[in-house]
Every structure is written in structure tokens, then in C-alpha cells.
Amino acid sequence: MVACTSKAAAMPATSAKEAERPPTWKVLVLATRPNTLAASFTPVLVGFAVASRELGALDPAPAFRFWVFACLIQIGTNLHNDYADFVKGADTDDRVGQARATQKGWLSPGQTAGLSTAALVAAASIGASLARRPGCGGWMTFVTVTSVFNALAYTGGPFPLGYVGLGNVSIGYSGLGDVFVFAYFGLVATLAPYYLALEEGAPRACPGALLAAAVAVGCLATAIIVVNNLRDRHTDVRAGKRTLAVRFGGAAARAEYLALVLAAYGAVAACVALRAAPAAWLLPLLSAPLAAKTTRSVFAEEGAALNAHVGGTAKLQLLFGLLLTAGVYASG
């Protein structure tokens, strides 16, 4: 018995990590951060519903392909973020966030970077095919190139912008900054189904109702990253990663979260009040109790306790989007 205990005590740390390693399929799923992947699905769903209302019956294939593109960009960004944060020392044993495959030793840095590259190459291929649609070449090419660049530039590359304070204020050069998330996983992803469906030469003006929906969905997408940065702010500051939560503190991050949630509901309410959309668009108000519960928890909790509310905010966005989609179709 003593001999067995001694052998166990002498077990190398790497062997212990291997012993606790989940099955490979589960490692790969966890590495994509599945609890937040709805952030790429919700805006495309809402955008397709509103585009169908504005333009009539639409072929869903282009919108589906754009969703796959957005999902691969999100996965590629998440994987590259895991790789870069690990090699730069932001992901240590002190990390309070959910387990990351590279940090835990389940994937080597090279494997994580390779998976990220594969996801981004696949995304770029889909983006290039969508850019060949009539009237879509210019804006879709720009979205594709900047999305892939941002995925790599946030915490990796020769000038990792997340570590020099630009990660939250630059639209064109941040990967997971608040403004980038709002612009790309809010405005771009919601508007894309509409513009992919337009015929060449058709008027390109954005309908007010579609823009309001994009703002609402984008605010909730941004709230996801705010919780993430609120949770990680203490380890981020030690690693020199300057998010808004690091720059201005927890109270400011919580105030930003509240403002984003209120703005999401305010956008659809204002759209109805201004008669840009019918009353059925108020269906997302049914998710307000969940929003209130999640917001109270974000204000009350710290550290690892916030893990549930990163995914919880993504679920709130999904519920909001499903209700808004139902309201759009119910209104004819």
C-alpha cells in the first residue's frame, strides 16, 4: 500500500494531465467553445427572417452558407485565441475561465494553431464563393479578408492588438474586441442575408427595421464578450492584455453589460413605436425575465462564478433571436 502511494506521488505531472484528458472528440468540441457558438447563428437567423419579410420568399442556401462562414470564423478565432493566450502566458493555472484545451495540455500549441488555420481557410473559401454572387463581390470580399485578419490579429501575429490596448476600440484590427463583435456578429451577420439576396442593380438602402434588428442582436452578442472580459480581467492585467474591463474596472464592465441588454430591448421597442415594424416584433420582451436574472447574476458574482453567464448570455441572445424571428413571421 505504501509502495503504491509512493508510485502515485511520483507520477509525472504530464501523466496526470493525460489521465484526466477527455476523449479526443470531446476535446475538439470543448476547444470550439460551444456554449457561445449561437452568437454566429442568431444574427443570421434573424437577418434571414427580416430579409424574407422585406423581399419575399428567399432561397435559404446563401444565408446558410454565410452562417457556416460566420461559425468557422468564430471557431477559428476561438482556437487562435487559445493558442496565442497560452504561448503569451495569459492562460495559466490561475485562469478562472472554462477549461481551454491548450492550457490543459489536451492539445499542443501546434495542434491548436493548425485547427485554427483549417477553420479560417475553410471560412475564407466559403467567403470567396459568396463574393462571386452578383453584386456581392466588394463587400463580401472585405468581410472575408477582415474577418480572417481580425481572427489572427487580436492576440497573435507580430502586433497582437489585444495586448496593446486596441482590442476593444478598433473595428478593423481587433478580433474579439467589443466593437468588432458588435460590428461583425451584429450588424454584418444580420444584414448579410438581405444583401446576399438582392439582385444586381437593386437599391442597396438598408431597411430601418432590419437595422434595428441588427443593433438588438449585436448588443447581446457584445454582452457575451463583456462577461468574458469581466471574468478574466485580473489574469488579463497580469498578462498585459488591456480589455475595457482591465482599463476601467469591473463596475464599468457591468454598467456596459446593463446598457447593452437595455439597448437590445430598446431597439425593437423603438422600431415598433416608430411604426417601422408591427407589434409582433415585441415578442422578444418575453425573454426579459431571463435577461433580468442574468444581469443580476453578472452584477453579483465574480471569477469562476461568471463562467455560467458567458454561455447564459449567449442563450439569452438565442432566445431573443428566436422570439424576434417568430414575431417577424407572425407579422407576415
Coordinates of C-alpha atoms in Angstrom, one line a residue:
M1 CA 0.0 0.0 0.0
V2 CA 2.8 2.4 0.9
A3 CA 4.6 1.4 -2.3
C4 CA 1.6 2.2 -4.4
T5 CA 1.1 5.5 -2.7
S6 CA 4.8 6.4 -3.4
K7 CA 4.4 5.5 -7.0
A8 CA 1.3 7.6 -7.3
A9 CA 3.1 10.6 -5.7
A10 CA 6.0 10.2 -8.1
M11 CA 3.7 10.2 -11.1
P12 CA 4.8 13.0 -13.5
A13 CA 2.5 15.9 -13.9
T14 CA 2.2 15.2 -17.7
S15 CA 1.0 11.7 -16.9
A16 CA -1.6 13.2 -14.5
K17 CA -2.8 15.5 -17.3
E18 CA -3.0 12.6 -19.7
A19 CA -5.1 10.6 -17.2
E20 CA -7.7 13.4 -16.9
R21 CA -7.8 14.1 -20.7
P22 CA -11.3 13.8 -22.1
P23 CA -11.9 11.7 -25.3
T24 CA -10.5 13.4 -28.4
W25 CA -13.9 14.2 -29.8
K26 CA -14.8 16.0 -26.6
V27 CA -11.6 17.9 -26.5
L28 CA -12.3 19.1 -30.1
V29 CA -15.8 20.1 -29.1
L30 CA -14.7 22.0 -26.0
A31 CA -12.0 23.8 -27.9
T32 CA -14.6 25.4 -30.1
R33 CA -16.3 26.9 -27.0
P34 CA -19.7 25.5 -28.0
N35 CA -21.6 27.4 -25.3
T36 CA -21.2 30.7 -27.3
L37 CA -21.4 29.4 -30.9
A38 CA -25.1 30.6 -31.0
A39 CA -23.6 34.1 -31.4
S40 CA -22.9 33.3 -35.1
F41 CA -26.2 31.6 -35.7
T42 CA -28.7 34.0 -34.1
P43 CA -27.9 37.1 -36.2
V44 CA -28.1 35.1 -39.5
L45 CA -31.5 33.6 -38.4
V46 CA -32.9 37.0 -37.6
G47 CA -31.5 38.6 -40.7
F48 CA -32.9 35.9 -43.0
A49 CA -36.4 36.3 -41.4
V50 CA -36.4 40.1 -41.8
A51 CA -34.9 39.8 -45.4
S52 CA -37.8 37.4 -46.3
R53 CA -40.3 39.9 -44.9
E54 CA -38.7 42.7 -47.0
L55 CA -38.0 40.8 -50.2
G56 CA -40.5 37.9 -50.3
A57 CA -39.7 34.2 -50.3
L58 CA -35.9 33.7 -50.4
D59 CA -33.6 30.8 -51.2
P60 CA -32.1 29.9 -47.8
A61 CA -28.9 28.5 -49.3
P62 CA -26.8 31.7 -49.4
A63 CA -27.8 32.6 -45.8
F64 CA -26.9 29.1 -44.7
R65 CA -23.5 29.3 -46.3
F66 CA -22.9 32.7 -44.7
W67 CA -23.8 31.2 -41.3
V68 CA -21.3 28.4 -41.9
F69 CA -18.7 31.1 -42.8
A70 CA -19.5 33.1 -39.6
C71 CA -19.4 29.9 -37.5
L72 CA -16.0 28.9 -38.9
I73 CA -14.7 32.5 -38.3
Q74 CA -15.8 32.3 -34.7
I75 CA -14.3 28.8 -34.2
G76 CA -11.0 29.8 -35.9
T77 CA -10.9 33.0 -33.7
N78 CA -11.5 31.0 -30.5
L79 CA -8.9 28.4 -31.3
H80 CA -6.3 31.0 -32.3
N81 CA -7.1 33.0 -29.1
D82 CA -6.5 29.8 -27.1
Y83 CA -3.2 29.2 -28.8
A84 CA -1.9 32.8 -28.5
D85 CA -3.1 33.4 -24.9
F86 CA -1.3 30.2 -23.9
V87 CA 2.1 30.9 -25.6
K88 CA 2.0 34.6 -24.3
G89 CA 1.3 33.5 -20.7
A90 CA -2.3 34.8 -20.3
D91 CA -3.6 31.2 -19.8
T92 CA -2.0 29.9 -16.6
D93 CA -3.1 27.6 -13.8
D94 CA -4.6 30.8 -12.2
R95 CA -7.2 31.1 -15.0
V96 CA -10.7 31.1 -13.7
G97 CA -12.4 30.7 -17.1
Q98 CA -13.6 27.5 -18.5
A99 CA -11.0 24.9 -19.4
R100 CA -9.0 25.6 -22.6
A101 CA -7.6 22.6 -24.5
T102 CA -4.1 24.1 -24.9
Q103 CA -3.8 25.3 -21.3
K104 CA -4.9 21.9 -20.0
G105 CA -2.4 20.1 -22.3
W106 CA -5.1 18.3 -24.2
L107 CA -3.9 19.8 -27.4
S108 CA -0.4 21.1 -28.2
P109 CA 0.0 24.7 -29.2
G110 CA 0.8 23.5 -32.7
Q111 CA -2.3 21.4 -32.9
T112 CA -4.5 24.3 -31.7
A113 CA -2.9 26.6 -34.2
G114 CA -3.3 24.0 -37.0
L115 CA -7.0 23.6 -36.2
S116 CA -7.5 27.4 -36.2
T117 CA -5.8 27.7 -39.6
A118 CA -8.0 24.9 -41.0
A119 CA -11.2 26.6 -39.8
L120 CA -10.1 30.0 -41.2
V121 CA -9.1 28.6 -44.5
A122 CA -12.4 26.9 -44.8
A123 CA -14.2 30.1 -43.9
A124 CA -12.2 32.1 -46.5
S125 CA -13.1 29.5 -49.1
I126 CA -16.8 30.0 -48.4
G127 CA -16.4 33.7 -48.2
A128 CA -14.8 33.7 -51.6
S129 CA -17.6 31.7 -53.1
L130 CA -20.2 34.1 -51.7
A131 CA -18.2 37.0 -53.1
R132 CA -18.8 35.6 -56.6
R133 CA -22.5 36.2 -56.3
P134 CA -23.7 39.1 -58.5
G135 CA -23.5 42.4 -56.5
C136 CA -21.7 40.8 -53.6
G137 CA -18.0 40.9 -54.6
G138 CA -16.9 44.1 -53.0
W139 CA -18.5 43.9 -49.5
M140 CA -18.2 40.2 -49.1
T141 CA -14.5 40.2 -50.1
F142 CA -13.9 42.9 -47.5
V143 CA -15.9 41.0 -44.8
T144 CA -13.9 37.8 -45.6
V145 CA -10.4 39.4 -45.6
T146 CA -11.0 41.5 -42.5
S147 CA -12.7 38.6 -40.5
V148 CA -9.7 36.3 -41.1
F149 CA -7.2 39.1 -40.4
N150 CA -9.0 40.0 -37.2
A151 CA -9.1 36.4 -36.0
L152 CA -5.3 36.3 -36.2
A153 CA -4.5 39.9 -35.1
Y154 CA -6.3 40.0 -31.7
T155 CA -3.9 38.0 -29.7
G156 CA -1.4 36.7 -32.2
G157 CA 0.9 37.8 -35.0
P158 CA 3.7 40.3 -34.8
F159 CA 1.5 43.1 -33.4
P160 CA -1.1 41.4 -31.1
L161 CA -3.6 44.2 -30.7
G162 CA -5.3 42.7 -27.7
Y163 CA -2.1 43.4 -25.8
V164 CA -1.6 47.0 -26.8
G165 CA -5.0 48.3 -25.9
L166 CA -6.6 48.3 -29.3
G167 CA -8.6 45.1 -28.9
N168 CA -11.8 46.9 -27.8
V169 CA -11.7 50.1 -29.8
S170 CA -10.7 49.1 -33.4
I171 CA -13.3 47.8 -35.8
G172 CA -10.8 46.8 -38.5
Y173 CA -8.0 45.5 -36.4
S174 CA -9.5 43.6 -33.4
G175 CA -10.7 40.0 -33.3
L176 CA -12.7 39.7 -30.1
G177 CA -13.0 43.4 -29.1
D178 CA -16.4 44.8 -28.1
V179 CA -16.7 46.9 -31.2
F180 CA -15.6 44.1 -33.6
V181 CA -18.2 41.7 -32.1
F182 CA -21.0 44.3 -32.4
A183 CA -20.0 45.2 -36.0
Y184 CA -19.4 41.7 -37.3
F185 CA -21.6 39.4 -35.2
G186 CA -24.3 42.0 -35.0
L187 CA -24.5 44.3 -38.0
V188 CA -22.7 42.3 -40.7
A189 CA -24.1 38.9 -39.8
T190 CA -27.7 40.2 -39.6
L191 CA -27.6 42.3 -42.7
A192 CA -25.8 39.7 -44.8
P193 CA -28.8 37.5 -45.7
Y194 CA -30.6 40.6 -47.1
Y195 CA -27.7 41.8 -49.2
L196 CA -26.9 38.3 -50.4
A197 CA -30.5 38.1 -51.7
L198 CA -30.5 41.4 -53.6
E199 CA -30.3 41.3 -57.3
E200 CA -27.5 43.2 -59.0
G201 CA -28.5 46.8 -59.6
A202 CA -31.3 46.7 -56.9
P203 CA -31.5 49.6 -54.4
R204 CA -28.9 49.0 -51.6
A205 CA -30.5 51.1 -48.9
C206 CA -30.9 49.2 -45.6
P207 CA -34.5 49.0 -44.3
G208 CA -34.9 50.6 -40.8
A209 CA -36.5 47.5 -39.3
L210 CA -33.5 45.4 -40.4
L211 CA -31.0 47.8 -39.0
A212 CA -32.9 47.9 -35.6
A213 CA -32.9 44.1 -35.5
A214 CA -29.1 44.1 -36.2
V215 CA -28.5 46.6 -33.4
A216 CA -30.5 44.5 -31.0
V217 CA -28.8 41.2 -31.8
G218 CA -25.4 42.9 -31.9
C219 CA -25.8 44.4 -28.4
L220 CA -26.5 41.0 -27.0
A221 CA -23.5 39.5 -28.9
T222 CA -21.3 42.2 -27.4
A223 CA -22.6 41.4 -23.9
I224 CA -21.2 37.9 -24.2
I225 CA -17.6 39.2 -24.6
V226 CA -18.2 41.8 -21.8
V227 CA -18.9 39.0 -19.3
N228 CA -15.9 37.1 -20.6
N229 CA -13.6 40.1 -20.1
L230 CA -15.2 40.9 -16.7
R231 CA -14.4 37.4 -15.5
D232 CA -10.8 37.4 -16.9
R233 CA -9.8 40.9 -16.0
H234 CA -7.4 40.1 -13.1
T235 CA -5.4 37.5 -15.1
D236 CA -5.6 39.7 -18.2
V237 CA -4.0 42.6 -16.5
R238 CA -1.1 40.5 -15.3
A239 CA -0.5 39.3 -18.9
G240 CA -0.7 42.9 -20.2
K241 CA -3.9 42.3 -22.1
R242 CA -5.9 45.6 -21.9
T243 CA -9.6 45.0 -22.5
L244 CA -12.1 47.6 -21.4
A245 CA -12.7 45.6 -18.2
V246 CA -9.0 45.9 -17.5
R247 CA -8.8 49.6 -18.4
F248 CA -11.9 50.8 -16.5
G249 CA -12.6 48.1 -13.9
G250 CA -15.4 45.7 -13.0
A251 CA -18.0 48.4 -12.3
A252 CA -17.6 49.9 -15.8
A253 CA -17.8 46.5 -17.4
R254 CA -21.0 45.7 -15.5
A255 CA -22.5 49.0 -16.5
E256 CA -21.6 48.3 -20.1
Y257 CA -23.4 44.9 -19.8
L258 CA -26.5 46.5 -18.5
A259 CA -26.5 49.2 -21.1
L260 CA -26.1 46.6 -23.9
V261 CA -29.0 44.5 -22.6
L262 CA -31.3 47.5 -22.3
A263 CA -30.3 48.7 -25.7
A264 CA -31.3 45.4 -27.3
Y265 CA -34.8 45.6 -26.0
G266 CA -34.9 49.3 -26.6
A267 CA -34.1 48.9 -30.3
V268 CA -37.0 46.6 -31.0
A269 CA -39.4 48.7 -28.8
A270 CA -38.4 51.9 -30.6
C271 CA -38.8 50.1 -34.0
V272 CA -42.4 49.3 -33.1
A273 CA -43.1 52.7 -31.5
L274 CA -41.9 54.4 -34.7
R275 CA -44.1 52.0 -36.8
A276 CA -41.2 50.7 -38.7
A277 CA -42.3 47.2 -37.5
P278 CA -45.6 45.6 -36.3
A279 CA -46.4 44.9 -32.7
A280 CA -45.5 41.2 -33.1
W281 CA -41.8 42.4 -33.0
L282 CA -42.3 42.9 -29.3
L283 CA -42.3 39.1 -28.7
P284 CA -38.6 39.3 -27.5
L285 CA -39.9 41.1 -24.4
L286 CA -40.9 37.6 -23.2
S287 CA -37.2 36.9 -22.6
A288 CA -36.9 40.0 -20.3
P289 CA -37.2 37.9 -17.1
L290 CA -34.2 35.8 -18.2
A291 CA -32.3 39.0 -19.1
A292 CA -33.1 40.5 -15.6
K293 CA -32.0 37.3 -13.9
T294 CA -28.7 37.0 -15.9
T295 CA -27.9 40.7 -15.4
R296 CA -28.4 40.4 -11.6
S297 CA -26.0 37.5 -11.5
V298 CA -23.4 39.3 -13.6
F299 CA -23.6 42.2 -11.1
A300 CA -23.4 39.9 -8.0
E301 CA -20.8 37.3 -8.9
E302 CA -17.1 37.2 -9.6
G303 CA -14.4 35.0 -11.1
A304 CA -15.3 31.4 -11.9
A305 CA -18.9 32.0 -10.9
L306 CA -19.3 34.1 -14.1
N307 CA -18.5 31.2 -16.3
A308 CA -22.1 30.2 -16.5
H309 CA -23.2 33.7 -17.5
V310 CA -20.9 33.7 -20.6
G311 CA -22.9 30.9 -22.1
G312 CA -26.0 32.1 -20.3
T313 CA -25.8 35.4 -22.2
A314 CA -25.4 33.5 -25.5
K315 CA -28.6 31.6 -24.6
L316 CA -30.3 34.9 -23.9
Q317 CA -29.3 36.2 -27.3
L318 CA -30.6 33.0 -28.9
L319 CA -33.9 33.1 -27.1
F320 CA -34.3 36.8 -28.0
G321 CA -33.5 36.0 -31.7
L322 CA -35.9 33.1 -31.8
L323 CA -38.7 35.2 -30.4
L324 CA -37.9 38.0 -32.8
T325 CA -37.9 35.6 -35.7
A326 CA -41.2 34.3 -34.6
G327 CA -42.6 37.8 -34.4
V328 CA -41.3 38.6 -37.9
Y329 CA -43.0 35.6 -39.4
A330 CA -46.2 36.1 -37.3
S331 CA -46.5 39.6 -38.8
G332 CA -46.4 38.3 -42.3

